[in-house]
XYZ file of C-alpha atoms in Angstrom:
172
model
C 107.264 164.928 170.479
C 103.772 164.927 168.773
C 102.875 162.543 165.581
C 103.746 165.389 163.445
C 106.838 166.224 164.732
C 108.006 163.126 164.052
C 106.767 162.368 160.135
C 108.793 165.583 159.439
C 111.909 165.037 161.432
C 111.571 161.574 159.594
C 111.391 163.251 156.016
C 114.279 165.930 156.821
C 116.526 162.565 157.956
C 115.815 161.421 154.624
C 116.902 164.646 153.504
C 120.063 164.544 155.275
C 119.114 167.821 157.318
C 118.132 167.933 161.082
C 115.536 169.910 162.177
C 115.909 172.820 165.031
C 113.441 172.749 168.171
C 111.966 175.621 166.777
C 111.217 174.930 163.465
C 109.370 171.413 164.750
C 107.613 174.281 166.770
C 106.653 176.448 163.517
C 105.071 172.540 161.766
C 102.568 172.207 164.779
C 100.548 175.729 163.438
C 98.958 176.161 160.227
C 97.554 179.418 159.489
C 95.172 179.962 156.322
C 93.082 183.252 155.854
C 90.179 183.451 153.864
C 87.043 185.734 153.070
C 84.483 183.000 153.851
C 82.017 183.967 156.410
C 82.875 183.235 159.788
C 79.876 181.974 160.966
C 79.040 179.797 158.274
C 82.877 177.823 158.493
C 84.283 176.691 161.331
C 88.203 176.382 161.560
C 88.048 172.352 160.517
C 85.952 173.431 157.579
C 88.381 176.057 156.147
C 90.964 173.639 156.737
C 89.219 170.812 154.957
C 88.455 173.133 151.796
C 91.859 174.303 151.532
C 92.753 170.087 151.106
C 90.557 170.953 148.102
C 92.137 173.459 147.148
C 95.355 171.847 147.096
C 93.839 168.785 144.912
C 92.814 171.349 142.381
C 96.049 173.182 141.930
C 97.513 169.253 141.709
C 95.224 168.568 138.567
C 96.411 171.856 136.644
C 100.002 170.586 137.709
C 98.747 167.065 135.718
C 97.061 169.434 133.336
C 100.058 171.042 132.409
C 102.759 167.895 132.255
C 100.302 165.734 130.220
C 99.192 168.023 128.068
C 102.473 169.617 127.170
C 100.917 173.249 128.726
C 104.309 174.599 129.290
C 106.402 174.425 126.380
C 104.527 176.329 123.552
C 106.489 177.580 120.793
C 106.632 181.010 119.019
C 103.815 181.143 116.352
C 101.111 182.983 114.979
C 98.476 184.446 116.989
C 95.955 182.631 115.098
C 97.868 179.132 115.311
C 97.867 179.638 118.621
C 94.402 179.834 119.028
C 93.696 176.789 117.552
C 96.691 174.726 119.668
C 94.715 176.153 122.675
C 91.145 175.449 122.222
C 92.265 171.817 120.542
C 94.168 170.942 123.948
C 90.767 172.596 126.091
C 89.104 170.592 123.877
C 91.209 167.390 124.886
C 90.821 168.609 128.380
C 87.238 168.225 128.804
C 86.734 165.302 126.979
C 89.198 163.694 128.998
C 87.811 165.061 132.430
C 84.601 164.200 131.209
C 85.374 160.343 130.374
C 87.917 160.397 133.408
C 84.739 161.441 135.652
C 82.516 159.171 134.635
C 85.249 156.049 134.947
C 85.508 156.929 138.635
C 81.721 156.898 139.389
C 81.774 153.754 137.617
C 83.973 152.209 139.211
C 83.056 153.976 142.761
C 79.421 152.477 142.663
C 80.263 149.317 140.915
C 82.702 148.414 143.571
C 83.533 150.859 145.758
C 86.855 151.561 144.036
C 88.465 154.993 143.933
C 90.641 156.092 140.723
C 93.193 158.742 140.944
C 92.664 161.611 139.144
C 96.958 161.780 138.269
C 97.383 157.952 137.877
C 93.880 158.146 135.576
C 95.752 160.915 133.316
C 99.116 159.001 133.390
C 97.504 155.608 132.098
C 95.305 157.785 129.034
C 98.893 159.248 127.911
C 100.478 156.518 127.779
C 98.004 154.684 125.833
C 96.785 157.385 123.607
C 98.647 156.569 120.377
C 97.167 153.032 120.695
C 93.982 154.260 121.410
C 93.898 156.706 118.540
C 95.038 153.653 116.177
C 92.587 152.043 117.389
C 89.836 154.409 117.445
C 90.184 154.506 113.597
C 89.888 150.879 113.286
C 87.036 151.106 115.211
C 88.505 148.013 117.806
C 88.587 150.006 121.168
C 85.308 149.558 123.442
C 84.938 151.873 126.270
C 84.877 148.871 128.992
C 88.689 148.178 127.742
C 89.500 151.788 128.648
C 87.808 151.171 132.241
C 89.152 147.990 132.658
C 92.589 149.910 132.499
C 91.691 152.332 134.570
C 90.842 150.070 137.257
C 93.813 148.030 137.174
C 96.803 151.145 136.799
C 94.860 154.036 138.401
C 93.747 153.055 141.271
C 94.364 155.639 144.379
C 96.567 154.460 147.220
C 94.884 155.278 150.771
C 97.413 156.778 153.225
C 96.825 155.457 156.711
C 94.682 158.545 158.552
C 94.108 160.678 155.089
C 91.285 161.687 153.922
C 90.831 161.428 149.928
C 89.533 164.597 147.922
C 86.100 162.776 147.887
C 85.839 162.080 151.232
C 85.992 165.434 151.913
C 83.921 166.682 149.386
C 81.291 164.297 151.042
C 81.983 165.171 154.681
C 81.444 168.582 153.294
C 78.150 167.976 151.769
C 78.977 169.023 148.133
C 79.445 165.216 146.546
């Protein structure tokens, strides 16, 4: 029984549900199809960028719970707008602080921050961050020094992390 075979037979056990020969069969293949060029990917490559892939659809799933993206109420077209560009807004500023906070802390000392725990420690500090934003007592190496200590990203044994593979790939 290969490696693989065995992590999922593990997580069905869990499940309370044994797995058939075949189906353990069926978990050795995947198959992905895409319109990249052939001879400019190589099967690894595809494989790698579909990881990617996956991290991105992850971060609108984040997106969408922290930012309360899935529960909008019946209201104007108008007052919609607004509720929509407003949370954008939040959006990038976020992304753009959360981005910078991991290259800090990536070059500083070599530390990676997850993207999910990142957003999870900003929400649940953000009322005490916007009372103390007006009191003008919050100092951006506070906010990192947070981020450091709740957001850091577990390594699984054998994974490779989003950025690894945006390195390996020669776009980070």
């Amino acid at each position: 029984m290969a490696k693989t075979d065995g992590v999922c037979a593990k997580k069905e056990k869990r499940k309370g549900k044994a797995l058939a020969r075949q189906t353990l069969e069926q978990k050795k293949y995947h198959i992905l199809l895409t319109n990249l060029p052939q001879e400019s990917f190589d099967g690894q490559q595809v494989y790698e960028l579909y990881s990617l892939r996956w991290q991105i659809k992850l971060l609108f799933k984040a997106w969408k719970s922290v930012f309360d993206l899935a529960k909008v109420k019946k209201m104007k077209k108008e007052r919609f707008e607004c509720h929509l560009y407003g949370t954008l807004i939040a959006i990038l500023v976020t992304q753009t602080f959360l981005f910078q906070a991991r290259t800090y802390w990536q070059q500083k000392e070599g530390i990676q921050i997850s993207e999910r725990k990142a957003l999870d420690v900003l929400q649940s500090y953000w009322q005490q961050l916007l009372l103390r934003l007006s009191k003008e007592e919050i100092s951006l190496s506070s906010l990192l020094l947070l981020l450091r200590k709740h957001g850091r990203k577990d390594r699984r044994k054998g994974k490779e992390t989003a950025s690894d593979l945006l390195v390996k790939l020669g776009i980070y």
